[in-house]
Amino acid sequence: MPEAPKNTQKATDYSLELKNKKTLQFIEDVTSNADGVQKKVLEEILARNAHVEYLQRHGLNGHTDRETFKKVMPVITYEDIQPHIDRIANGDTSPILCSKPISEFLTSSGTSGGERKLMPTIEEELERRSLLYSLLMPVMSQFVPGLDKGKGMYFLFIKSEAKTPGGLVARPVLTSYYKSSHFKDRPYDPYTNYTSPNETILCPDSYQSMYSQMLCGLCQHKEVLRVGAVFASGFIRAIRFLEKHWPLLCKDIRIGTVDAQITDQPVREAVMKILKPDPKLADFIEAECSKDSWQGIITRLWPNTKYVDVIVTGTMSQYIPTLDYYSNGLPLVCTMYASSECYFGVNLKPLCKPSEVSYTLIPTMAYFEFLPVHRNNGVTNSISVPKSLNEKEQQQLVDLVDVKLGQEYELVVTTYAGLYRYRVGDVLRVAGFKNKAPQFNFICRKNVVLSIDSDKTDEVELQHAVKNAVNHLLPFDATVAEYTSYADTTTIPGHYVLYWELSLNGTTPIPPSVFEDCCLTIEESLNSVYRQGRVCDKSIGPLEIKIVEPGTFDKLMDYAISLGASINQYKTPRCVKFAPIVELLNSRAVSSYFSPKCPKWLPGRKQWNMN
């Protein structure tokens, strides 16, 4: 199996060109022999874990071949292994899932499907995650030269961790990585030269962390060549933080002090190493931030920025217009695809359009299988993925090199850390191939739906419907800054409620009829099962849009973080069910509008009714 490039050079013997060349060759090697690498990965995982309780219980009996593995091991969801996870969390150290000791649990984001899951991990997984990170910049440097000559301004955050009853740490995957020696004591590499000192990233107070990172980024504004965060929403939150706090930041830069609200001593000391009194820079920032328009603020304050590095795939795509506005249309780059369960792959064409992003799965990371996904009726955007699989469906899973172009699949992984044939819950579409390794578009998280009756609306369909409706706001120079939805079954019949936070740039008031048109457009954009429920069955009431006060979605995020969500991994949930969150949204609603009439619906399929 091709060996991963080692990142052990000291500053003195550092050869960037050679390192990049080795890294790109590694990608060539593993993608050219994708099936051979995958076979070896599975053999390694099964050989080292031959005696673990979970594999023995299913009768694998030490076999390491694919055929036996697929025959005897079931395809599972989190619920299937939760009892085993609970035992480990409660202190059982016997080899239940993995022969190596579970070093900690990685918590899922808590906003994808709503439940925080505990993913087991082992010490060596940090090396695999570090490997994937090490691939990103050599790939990027092929398209944007000179990135080693400056710094990256990335807004990265940790979350305070919890301990399980058995004493294991439970924390988000990024917190785990940032707190590890792989990140904190990383060897010299101009590609991981950030404006934020480690102390500011590792500060558990999100305000102090954001403030100090922004202050350091402004002080080094001419050195910044790339900017980013994990998700697009996180980066926009940083820009909005600047909008709110720039007078305070300018004051600190002008006189060379750190605001008294920053009480974390290591953070203050780290910032003071960078901060020097600079009245001229303070004047410059003040002049730019005082202007009426914040269009292009990123290129105005950080003039050498070449791209914005954030995830804008999936539902994050709704932030693209806002990012384009703030960045003056800089390239939006999605570099990698990862989750709490496993780090998966990289984008080998990072300067592509956000709508064309595809990720090449790196075959050394885990053993990958793919469950074919079929759209309901082949007409609607609703994705049908059964919760549990019968024997026939289990046999439909295909290997990495056997996926078909254009087909959609649910990703299934077997990891070094004790997950076997585990359904990640992501739906991917095959977009192409790099040598023998497929490249995938991320489509959505499966089964994140609104449902009142027999209707099922997934997040892709909802995003599409909202996008269509927002066109009604364009003449008023308004758009939807954030949104979520709720299936309100307190009314009879139940109905969909959308909560919209608006971004208003125009001065003309928006008449109620326009919002009613938005309601109807959304309904017209939804699937035929929904429209039948509205028109024929009367099982669904008129769709409602509630306009909420500015800042509502910041409050929503603050609430989620107070419950244990990670600021790095937080994504605005596109559907809410938790009563306190619904109450929070309703308490901040300033107006409400309903669909004025039923959407169009005819029996049969749409294409049958075109004559």
Coordinates of C-alpha atoms in Angstrom, one line a residue:
M1 CA 0.0 0.0 0.0
P2 CA 1.5 3.4 -0.9
E3 CA 2.9 5.2 2.2
A4 CA 1.5 8.5 3.2
P5 CA 3.9 11.4 3.0
K6 CA 5.6 12.2 6.3
N7 CA 5.5 15.7 7.7
T8 CA 8.5 15.7 9.9
Q9 CA 10.8 18.3 8.3
K10 CA 12.4 21.0 10.5
A11 CA 12.5 24.6 9.2
T12 CA 16.1 24.1 8.2
D13 CA 15.6 21.1 5.9
Y14 CA 12.2 22.1 4.6
S15 CA 11.7 21.6 0.9
L16 CA 8.2 22.7 0.0
E17 CA 8.5 21.7 -3.7
L18 CA 9.6 18.2 -2.9
K19 CA 7.0 17.7 -0.2
N20 CA 4.2 18.9 -2.6
K21 CA 5.5 16.5 -5.3
K22 CA 5.5 13.6 -2.9
T23 CA 2.0 14.4 -1.7
L24 CA 0.6 14.7 -5.2
Q25 CA 2.3 11.4 -6.1
F26 CA 0.7 9.7 -3.1
I27 CA -2.8 10.8 -4.3
E28 CA -1.9 9.4 -7.8
D29 CA -0.8 6.1 -6.3
V30 CA -3.7 5.5 -4.1
T31 CA -6.3 6.5 -6.6
S32 CA -4.7 4.4 -9.4
N33 CA -4.8 1.3 -7.2
A34 CA -8.0 2.2 -5.4
D35 CA -9.4 -1.3 -5.2
G36 CA -6.1 -2.9 -4.1
V37 CA -5.8 -0.3 -1.4
Q38 CA -9.4 -0.8 -0.2
K39 CA -8.9 -4.6 -0.1
K40 CA -5.7 -4.1 2.1
V41 CA -7.5 -1.6 4.3
L42 CA -10.3 -4.0 5.1
E43 CA -7.8 -6.9 5.7
E44 CA -5.9 -4.7 8.1
I45 CA -9.0 -3.6 10.0
L46 CA -10.4 -7.1 10.3
A47 CA -7.0 -8.8 11.1
R48 CA -6.2 -6.5 14.0
N49 CA -9.8 -6.7 15.3
A50 CA -10.3 -10.4 14.8
H51 CA -11.0 -11.1 18.4
V52 CA -13.2 -8.2 19.3
E53 CA -16.6 -9.1 20.7
Y54 CA -18.7 -7.4 18.0
L55 CA -17.0 -9.3 15.1
Q56 CA -17.1 -12.6 17.0
R57 CA -20.7 -12.3 17.8
H58 CA -21.6 -12.0 14.1
G59 CA -19.4 -15.1 13.3
L60 CA -16.7 -13.5 11.2
N61 CA -14.3 -16.0 12.9
G62 CA -11.1 -14.3 11.9
H63 CA -11.9 -14.0 8.2
T64 CA -10.5 -10.9 6.5
D65 CA -11.8 -11.3 2.9
R66 CA -14.5 -9.1 1.5
E67 CA -16.9 -11.9 0.5
T68 CA -17.2 -13.3 4.1
F69 CA -17.3 -9.9 5.6
K70 CA -20.2 -8.8 3.4
K71 CA -22.0 -12.1 3.9
V72 CA -21.9 -12.1 7.7
M73 CA -21.7 -8.5 8.9
P74 CA -24.9 -6.4 8.8
V75 CA -25.2 -2.9 7.5
I76 CA -26.0 -0.8 10.6
T77 CA -27.1 2.6 12.0
Y78 CA -26.1 4.2 15.2
E79 CA -29.1 2.7 17.1
D80 CA -27.7 -0.8 16.3
I81 CA -24.4 -0.2 18.2
Q82 CA -25.6 2.2 20.8
P83 CA -25.7 -0.5 23.5
H84 CA -22.0 -1.2 22.8
I85 CA -21.2 2.5 22.8
D86 CA -23.0 2.9 26.1
R87 CA -20.9 0.1 27.7
I88 CA -17.7 1.7 26.5
A89 CA -18.9 5.1 27.8
N90 CA -19.7 3.5 31.1
G91 CA -16.2 2.2 31.6
D92 CA -16.1 -1.3 30.0
T93 CA -12.5 -1.5 28.6
S94 CA -12.8 -5.0 27.1
P95 CA -12.3 -5.1 23.3
I96 CA -16.0 -4.7 22.3
L97 CA -15.6 -2.9 19.0
C98 CA -11.9 -2.4 18.6
S99 CA -8.7 -4.2 19.7
K100 CA -7.0 -0.8 20.4
P101 CA -8.2 1.2 23.4
I102 CA -10.9 3.8 22.7
S103 CA -9.1 7.0 23.4
E104 CA -12.1 9.3 23.4
F105 CA -15.5 9.8 21.9
L106 CA -16.2 12.3 19.1
T107 CA -19.6 13.9 19.3
S108 CA -21.7 14.6 16.2
S109 CA -22.8 18.2 15.5
G110 CA -26.2 17.7 17.1
T111 CA -27.9 19.6 14.2
S112 CA -27.9 16.8 11.6
G113 CA -30.9 14.7 12.6
G114 CA -31.0 16.3 16.0
E115 CA -29.2 13.8 18.2
R116 CA -25.7 14.0 19.5
K117 CA -24.0 10.7 18.8
L118 CA -20.8 9.3 20.4
M119 CA -18.3 8.0 17.8
P120 CA -15.5 5.9 19.2
T121 CA -12.0 6.8 18.1
I122 CA -8.4 5.6 18.7
E123 CA -5.2 7.5 19.1
E124 CA -3.9 6.7 15.6
E125 CA -7.0 8.2 13.9
L126 CA -5.4 11.6 14.6
E127 CA -2.6 10.6 12.2
R128 CA -5.2 9.8 9.5
R129 CA -6.9 13.1 10.0
S130 CA -3.6 14.9 9.9
L131 CA -2.8 13.1 6.7
L132 CA -5.9 14.3 5.0
Y133 CA -5.2 17.9 6.1
S134 CA -1.6 17.5 4.7
L135 CA -3.1 16.8 1.2
L136 CA -5.1 20.0 1.0
M137 CA -2.4 22.7 0.4
P138 CA -0.2 20.8 -2.1
V139 CA -3.4 20.4 -4.2
M140 CA -4.3 24.0 -3.8
S141 CA -0.8 25.2 -4.6
Q142 CA -1.2 23.8 -8.2
F143 CA -3.9 26.3 -8.8
V144 CA -2.9 29.3 -6.6
P145 CA 0.9 29.7 -6.4
G146 CA 2.7 31.6 -3.6
L147 CA 0.4 30.6 -0.7
D148 CA 3.6 29.8 1.3
K149 CA 4.5 33.5 1.2
G150 CA 1.8 34.7 3.6
K151 CA -0.8 33.6 6.2
G152 CA -4.3 32.2 6.5
M153 CA -6.9 34.0 8.5
Y154 CA -9.1 31.1 9.7
F155 CA -11.7 31.4 12.5
L156 CA -11.4 28.1 14.3
F157 CA -12.9 27.3 17.7
I158 CA -13.0 24.7 20.3
K159 CA -15.8 23.6 22.6
S160 CA -15.5 22.6 26.2
E161 CA -15.5 18.8 26.6
A162 CA -17.6 16.4 28.6
K163 CA -16.5 13.2 30.3
T164 CA -18.4 9.9 30.1
P165 CA -19.3 8.0 33.3
G166 CA -16.3 5.8 32.5
G167 CA -13.9 8.8 32.3
L168 CA -13.5 9.1 28.5
V169 CA -13.5 12.5 27.0
A170 CA -16.4 13.3 24.6
R171 CA -15.9 16.3 22.3
P172 CA -16.4 17.4 18.7
V173 CA -13.8 16.1 16.2
L174 CA -12.4 19.5 15.5
T175 CA -11.9 20.2 19.3
S176 CA -10.1 16.9 19.5
Y177 CA -7.8 17.8 16.6
Y178 CA -7.1 21.4 17.7
K179 CA -6.2 20.2 21.2
S180 CA -4.0 17.4 20.0
S181 CA -0.2 17.6 19.6
H182 CA -0.7 17.1 15.8
F183 CA -2.2 20.6 15.7
K184 CA -0.6 22.4 18.7
D185 CA 2.9 21.1 18.2
R186 CA 2.7 20.9 14.4
P187 CA 6.1 21.1 12.6
Y188 CA 7.0 24.2 10.7
D189 CA 4.9 24.4 7.5
P190 CA 4.1 27.7 5.8
Y191 CA 0.8 26.3 4.8
T192 CA -0.4 26.1 8.4
N193 CA 0.9 29.6 9.3
Y194 CA -2.2 31.2 10.7
T195 CA -2.9 34.7 11.9
S196 CA -4.6 33.3 15.0
P197 CA -2.2 32.1 17.7
N198 CA -3.0 28.7 19.1
E199 CA -4.0 30.3 22.4
T200 CA -6.8 32.2 20.7
I201 CA -8.2 29.1 19.0
L202 CA -8.0 27.1 22.2
C203 CA -9.8 29.7 24.3
P204 CA -13.1 28.0 25.4
D205 CA -15.0 31.4 25.6
S206 CA -16.4 31.9 22.1
Y207 CA -16.6 35.8 22.4
Q208 CA -13.0 36.1 23.6
S209 CA -11.8 33.6 21.0
M210 CA -13.6 35.4 18.1
Y211 CA -12.5 38.9 19.3
S212 CA -8.9 37.9 19.7
Q213 CA -8.7 36.0 16.4
M214 CA -10.3 39.0 14.6
L215 CA -7.9 41.4 16.3
C216 CA -4.9 39.3 15.2
G217 CA -6.3 39.0 11.7
L218 CA -6.7 42.8 11.4
C219 CA -3.2 43.5 12.7
Q220 CA -1.7 41.2 10.1
H221 CA -4.1 42.2 7.3
K222 CA -1.4 42.6 4.6
E223 CA 0.0 39.2 5.2
V224 CA -3.3 37.4 4.8
L225 CA -3.6 35.4 1.5
R226 CA -6.6 33.3 2.3
V227 CA -9.5 33.5 4.7
G228 CA -12.0 30.9 6.0
A229 CA -13.8 29.0 8.7
V230 CA -15.2 25.4 8.7
F231 CA -18.7 26.3 7.4
A232 CA -19.8 29.3 5.4
S233 CA -22.2 30.2 8.2
G234 CA -19.3 30.4 10.6
F235 CA -17.3 32.8 8.4
I236 CA -20.3 35.0 7.9
R237 CA -20.8 35.1 11.7
A238 CA -17.2 36.4 12.0
I239 CA -17.9 39.2 9.5
R240 CA -21.1 40.1 11.4
F241 CA -19.0 40.1 14.6
L242 CA -16.7 42.6 12.9
E243 CA -19.7 44.8 11.9
K244 CA -20.8 44.9 15.5
H245 CA -17.4 45.3 17.3
W246 CA -15.1 47.2 14.9
P247 CA -15.0 50.4 17.0
L248 CA -13.7 48.3 20.0
L249 CA -11.2 46.5 17.7
C250 CA -10.0 49.8 16.2
K251 CA -9.5 51.3 19.7
D252 CA -7.2 48.3 20.7
I253 CA -5.2 48.7 17.4
R254 CA -4.9 52.4 17.9
I255 CA -3.4 52.3 21.4
G256 CA -1.9 48.8 21.4
T257 CA -4.0 47.3 24.2
V258 CA -6.4 44.4 24.5
D259 CA -9.9 45.1 25.6
A260 CA -10.7 44.4 29.3
Q261 CA -13.4 41.9 28.3
I262 CA -10.6 39.6 27.2
T263 CA -9.7 38.1 30.5
D264 CA -8.1 34.8 29.4
Q265 CA -4.4 35.5 30.3
P266 CA -2.7 33.2 27.8
V267 CA -4.9 34.8 25.1
R268 CA -3.9 38.3 26.2
E269 CA -0.2 37.4 26.2
A270 CA -0.4 35.7 22.7
V271 CA -2.2 38.7 21.2
M272 CA 0.2 41.3 22.8
K273 CA 3.1 39.6 20.9
I274 CA 1.3 40.6 17.7
L275 CA -0.4 43.8 18.7
K276 CA 1.5 47.1 18.4
P277 CA 0.0 50.7 18.6
D278 CA -0.9 51.5 15.0
P279 CA -3.1 54.6 14.6
K280 CA -2.7 54.5 10.8
L281 CA -4.1 51.0 10.6
A282 CA -6.9 51.9 13.0
D283 CA -7.8 54.9 10.8
F284 CA -7.9 52.7 7.7
I285 CA -10.1 50.0 9.3
E286 CA -12.4 52.7 10.8
A287 CA -12.7 54.4 7.4
E288 CA -13.7 51.2 5.6
C289 CA -16.1 49.9 8.3
S290 CA -17.8 53.3 8.6
K291 CA -18.8 53.2 4.9
D292 CA -22.5 52.7 4.2
S293 CA -21.8 49.6 2.1
W294 CA -19.9 46.5 3.3
Q295 CA -19.7 45.1 -0.2
G296 CA -16.2 43.7 -0.7
I297 CA -15.2 44.3 2.9
I298 CA -13.0 41.2 2.8
T299 CA -10.9 42.4 -0.1
R300 CA -10.9 46.0 1.3
L301 CA -9.6 45.0 4.7
W302 CA -7.5 42.1 3.6
P303 CA -6.4 43.2 0.1
N304 CA -4.1 40.2 -0.8
T305 CA -6.8 37.6 -0.2
K306 CA -6.9 35.1 -3.0
Y307 CA -9.9 32.9 -1.9
V308 CA -12.4 32.1 0.8
D309 CA -12.0 28.6 2.3
V310 CA -15.4 27.4 3.6
I311 CA -17.9 24.6 3.1
V312 CA -20.6 25.8 0.7
T313 CA -22.0 22.4 -0.4
G314 CA -25.3 21.0 0.7
T315 CA -27.5 23.5 2.5
M316 CA -24.5 25.8 3.1
S317 CA -25.0 26.8 -0.6
Q318 CA -27.6 29.4 0.5
Y319 CA -24.7 31.5 1.9
I320 CA -23.0 31.9 -1.5
P321 CA -24.7 35.2 -2.4
T322 CA -23.7 36.7 1.0
L323 CA -20.1 35.5 0.7
D324 CA -19.9 36.8 -2.9
Y325 CA -21.2 40.2 -1.6
Y326 CA -18.6 40.4 1.3
S327 CA -15.7 39.1 -0.8
N328 CA -16.3 40.8 -4.1
G329 CA -16.7 37.5 -5.8
L330 CA -13.5 35.8 -4.6
P331 CA -13.3 32.0 -5.4
L332 CA -15.2 30.0 -2.7
V333 CA -13.2 26.9 -2.0
C334 CA -14.4 23.7 -0.4
T335 CA -11.3 21.7 0.3
M336 CA -12.3 18.5 2.1
Y337 CA -15.1 16.2 3.1
A338 CA -15.1 14.8 6.6
S339 CA -17.4 13.9 9.6
S340 CA -17.1 12.7 13.2
E341 CA -17.1 9.1 12.0
C342 CA -14.3 9.4 9.6
Y343 CA -12.4 11.8 7.3
F344 CA -13.2 10.9 3.8
G345 CA -11.7 12.9 0.9
V346 CA -10.5 16.0 -0.8
N347 CA -11.5 18.3 -3.6
L348 CA -8.9 18.0 -6.4
K349 CA -10.3 20.9 -8.3
P350 CA -10.7 23.5 -5.6
L351 CA -11.3 26.5 -7.8
C352 CA -14.4 24.9 -9.4
K353 CA -17.8 26.6 -8.9
P354 CA -19.5 25.7 -5.6
S355 CA -22.3 23.8 -7.5
E356 CA -19.6 21.6 -9.1
V357 CA -17.7 20.7 -6.0
S358 CA -16.8 17.0 -5.9
Y359 CA -14.7 15.1 -3.4
T360 CA -12.3 12.3 -4.2
L361 CA -12.4 9.7 -1.5
I362 CA -8.9 8.7 -0.3
P363 CA -8.9 4.9 -0.2
T364 CA -6.5 4.7 2.8
M365 CA -8.9 6.5 5.2
A366 CA -11.4 3.6 5.7
Y367 CA -13.2 0.9 3.8
F368 CA -16.0 2.4 1.8
E369 CA -19.2 0.8 0.5
F370 CA -22.2 2.4 -1.2
L371 CA -25.9 1.8 -0.9
P372 CA -27.8 2.8 -4.0
V373 CA -30.4 5.5 -3.3
H374 CA -33.6 6.0 -5.4
R375 CA -35.7 9.1 -5.7
N376 CA -39.4 8.6 -4.9
N377 CA -41.2 8.1 -8.2
G378 CA -38.2 9.4 -10.0
V379 CA -40.0 12.7 -10.1
T380 CA -39.7 14.5 -6.7
N381 CA -36.5 15.4 -5.0
S382 CA -37.5 13.4 -1.9
I383 CA -34.8 10.8 -1.2
S384 CA -36.0 7.4 0.0
V385 CA -33.5 5.6 2.2
P386 CA -35.0 2.8 4.3
K387 CA -34.1 2.9 8.1
S388 CA -33.2 -0.8 8.2
L389 CA -32.2 -3.0 5.3
N390 CA -33.5 -6.4 4.3
E391 CA -31.2 -9.1 3.0
K392 CA -31.7 -8.1 -0.6
E393 CA -31.0 -4.5 0.1
Q394 CA -27.8 -5.4 2.1
Q395 CA -26.6 -7.3 -1.0
Q396 CA -27.0 -4.1 -3.2
L397 CA -24.0 -2.4 -1.6
V398 CA -21.1 -1.8 -4.0
D399 CA -17.4 -1.2 -3.5
L400 CA -15.6 2.1 -4.1
V401 CA -14.5 1.3 -7.6
D402 CA -17.9 -0.2 -8.7
V403 CA -20.1 2.9 -8.3
K404 CA -21.8 4.2 -11.5
L405 CA -21.5 7.7 -12.9
G406 CA -24.6 9.8 -12.1
Q407 CA -26.0 7.3 -9.5
E408 CA -26.7 8.5 -5.9
Y409 CA -25.6 6.4 -3.0
E410 CA -25.6 6.5 0.8
L411 CA -22.1 6.3 2.2
V412 CA -21.3 3.2 4.4
V413 CA -17.9 3.0 6.2
T414 CA -15.8 0.5 8.1
T415 CA -13.2 2.3 10.1
Y416 CA -10.0 1.5 12.0
A417 CA -11.8 2.7 15.2
G418 CA -14.5 0.1 15.4
L419 CA -17.4 1.0 13.1
Y420 CA -18.3 -1.8 10.7
R421 CA -20.6 -1.2 7.7
Y422 CA -21.9 1.9 9.4
R423 CA -24.3 4.1 7.5
V424 CA -23.0 7.7 7.8
G425 CA -26.3 9.2 6.6
D426 CA -24.8 11.3 3.7
V427 CA -26.2 11.0 0.2
L428 CA -23.6 11.4 -2.5
R429 CA -23.7 11.5 -6.3
V430 CA -20.9 10.1 -8.5
A431 CA -19.6 13.1 -10.5
G432 CA -16.5 11.5 -12.1
F433 CA -13.3 9.6 -11.4
K434 CA -9.7 10.4 -10.5
N435 CA -7.9 7.4 -12.0
K436 CA -9.9 4.5 -10.4
A437 CA -11.3 6.4 -7.5
P438 CA -14.7 8.0 -7.8
Q439 CA -15.4 11.7 -7.1
F440 CA -18.7 12.6 -5.4
N441 CA -21.0 15.6 -5.1
F442 CA -22.4 15.9 -1.6
I443 CA -26.2 16.0 -2.1
C444 CA -27.6 16.1 1.5
R445 CA -28.0 14.4 4.8
K446 CA -30.6 11.7 4.3
N447 CA -34.1 11.8 5.8
V448 CA -34.0 15.3 7.2
V449 CA -37.6 16.0 6.4
L450 CA -40.7 17.9 7.1
S451 CA -43.8 15.7 7.3
I452 CA -47.4 16.3 8.2
D453 CA -49.2 13.4 6.6
S454 CA -47.8 11.0 4.0
D455 CA -45.8 13.9 2.6
K456 CA -42.0 13.9 3.1
T457 CA -39.9 17.0 2.2
D458 CA -36.1 16.7 2.4
E459 CA -33.7 19.6 2.9
V460 CA -32.7 19.8 -0.8
E461 CA -36.3 20.2 -1.9
L462 CA -36.9 22.8 0.8
Q463 CA -33.8 24.7 -0.2
H464 CA -35.0 24.7 -3.8
A465 CA -38.4 25.9 -2.9
V466 CA -37.1 28.8 -0.7
K467 CA -34.7 29.8 -3.5
N468 CA -37.7 30.0 -5.9
A469 CA -39.7 32.1 -3.5
V470 CA -36.9 34.6 -2.7
N471 CA -37.2 35.9 -6.3
H472 CA -40.3 37.7 -5.2
L473 CA -38.2 39.8 -2.8
L474 CA -35.6 40.9 -5.3
P475 CA -37.5 44.0 -6.6
F476 CA -37.4 45.2 -3.0
D477 CA -33.7 44.7 -2.6
A478 CA -34.3 42.1 0.1
T479 CA -33.3 38.5 0.6
V480 CA -33.5 35.7 3.2
A481 CA -30.5 35.8 5.4
E482 CA -31.4 32.6 7.3
Y483 CA -34.3 30.2 7.5
T484 CA -35.6 27.1 9.2
S485 CA -38.9 25.2 9.2
Y486 CA -41.3 23.4 11.5
A487 CA -44.1 20.9 10.9
D488 CA -46.8 22.5 13.0
T489 CA -49.3 19.8 14.0
T490 CA -51.0 21.9 16.7
T491 CA -53.4 23.1 14.0
I492 CA -55.9 20.8 12.3
P493 CA -54.9 20.0 9.6
G494 CA -51.2 20.5 10.3
H495 CA -49.1 22.8 8.2
Y496 CA -45.6 23.8 7.3
V497 CA -44.2 26.9 9.0
L498 CA -41.1 28.7 7.6
Y499 CA -39.2 31.1 9.8
W500 CA -37.4 33.8 7.7
E501 CA -34.9 36.3 8.9
L502 CA -34.6 39.0 6.2
S503 CA -31.7 41.1 5.0
L504 CA -33.2 44.4 3.9
N505 CA -31.1 46.7 1.8
G506 CA -33.9 48.6 0.1
T507 CA -36.2 51.2 1.7
T508 CA -39.5 50.3 0.0
P509 CA -41.8 48.4 2.4
I510 CA -42.6 44.8 1.2
P511 CA -46.4 44.5 1.0
P512 CA -48.1 41.4 2.6
S513 CA -49.2 40.1 -0.8
V514 CA -45.5 39.6 -1.8
F515 CA -45.0 37.3 1.3
E516 CA -48.2 35.5 0.4
D517 CA -46.8 35.0 -3.1
C518 CA -43.7 33.5 -1.5
C519 CA -45.8 31.1 0.5
L520 CA -47.6 29.9 -2.7
T521 CA -44.3 29.7 -4.7
I522 CA -42.9 27.4 -2.0
E523 CA -46.0 25.2 -2.2
E524 CA -45.8 25.1 -6.0
S525 CA -42.2 24.0 -5.7
L526 CA -42.9 21.1 -3.3
N527 CA -43.5 17.5 -4.4
S528 CA -46.8 16.1 -5.7
V529 CA -47.5 14.2 -2.5
Y530 CA -47.5 17.5 -0.6
R531 CA -49.6 19.2 -3.2
Q532 CA -52.1 16.4 -3.3
G533 CA -52.4 16.7 0.5
R534 CA -53.2 20.4 0.1
V535 CA -55.5 20.2 -2.9
C536 CA -57.3 16.8 -2.8
D537 CA -56.9 15.2 0.6
K538 CA -57.0 18.4 2.6
S539 CA -54.6 16.7 5.0
I540 CA -52.2 19.7 5.0
G541 CA -53.1 23.3 5.8
P542 CA -51.8 26.4 4.0
L543 CA -48.1 27.0 4.3
E544 CA -47.1 29.8 6.7
I545 CA -44.1 32.2 6.6
K546 CA -43.2 33.9 9.9
I547 CA -40.8 36.9 9.6
V548 CA -38.5 37.0 12.7
E549 CA -36.5 39.8 14.2
P550 CA -32.9 40.4 13.1
G551 CA -30.4 38.4 15.2
T552 CA -32.9 35.6 15.8
F553 CA -30.7 32.9 14.2
D554 CA -27.7 34.1 16.3
K555 CA -29.9 33.5 19.4
L556 CA -30.8 30.1 18.0
M557 CA -27.1 29.2 17.6
D558 CA -26.2 30.6 21.1
Y559 CA -29.0 28.4 22.5
A560 CA -27.7 25.3 20.6
I561 CA -24.1 26.0 21.9
S562 CA -25.5 26.3 25.5
L563 CA -26.9 22.8 25.1
G564 CA -23.5 21.4 23.9
A565 CA -23.3 22.0 20.1
S566 CA -19.9 22.9 18.7
I567 CA -19.4 26.3 17.3
N568 CA -17.3 24.8 14.5
Q569 CA -19.7 22.2 13.5
Y570 CA -22.9 24.2 14.1
K571 CA -25.2 24.4 11.1
T572 CA -28.6 26.1 11.2
P573 CA -31.1 23.3 11.3
R574 CA -33.3 23.4 8.3
C575 CA -36.1 21.8 10.3
V576 CA -36.7 22.2 14.0
K577 CA -38.7 20.0 16.3
F578 CA -37.4 20.7 19.8
A579 CA -40.2 22.7 21.7
P580 CA -37.9 25.3 23.3
I581 CA -36.4 26.2 19.9
V582 CA -39.9 26.5 18.3
E583 CA -40.9 28.8 21.3
L584 CA -37.7 30.9 20.8
L585 CA -38.6 31.4 17.1
N586 CA -42.2 32.1 17.8
S587 CA -41.4 34.7 20.5
R588 CA -39.3 36.6 17.9
A589 CA -41.8 36.5 15.1
V590 CA -42.9 40.0 14.0
S591 CA -45.4 39.1 11.3
S592 CA -47.0 36.1 9.7
Y593 CA -48.4 35.2 6.2
F594 CA -50.3 32.3 4.8
S595 CA -50.5 30.8 1.3
P596 CA -53.6 32.6 -0.3
K597 CA -54.8 29.5 -2.3
C598 CA -54.0 25.9 -3.0
P599 CA -51.1 25.0 -5.3
K600 CA -51.7 23.3 -8.6
W601 CA -52.1 19.6 -8.5
L602 CA -53.3 17.0 -11.0
P603 CA -53.5 13.2 -10.5
G604 CA -50.7 11.2 -12.1
R605 CA -47.2 12.4 -12.8
K606 CA -46.4 15.9 -14.0
Q607 CA -45.2 14.7 -17.3
W608 CA -48.5 12.8 -18.0
N609 CA -50.4 16.1 -17.7
M610 CA -48.4 18.2 -20.2
N611 CA -50.6 17.7 -23.2

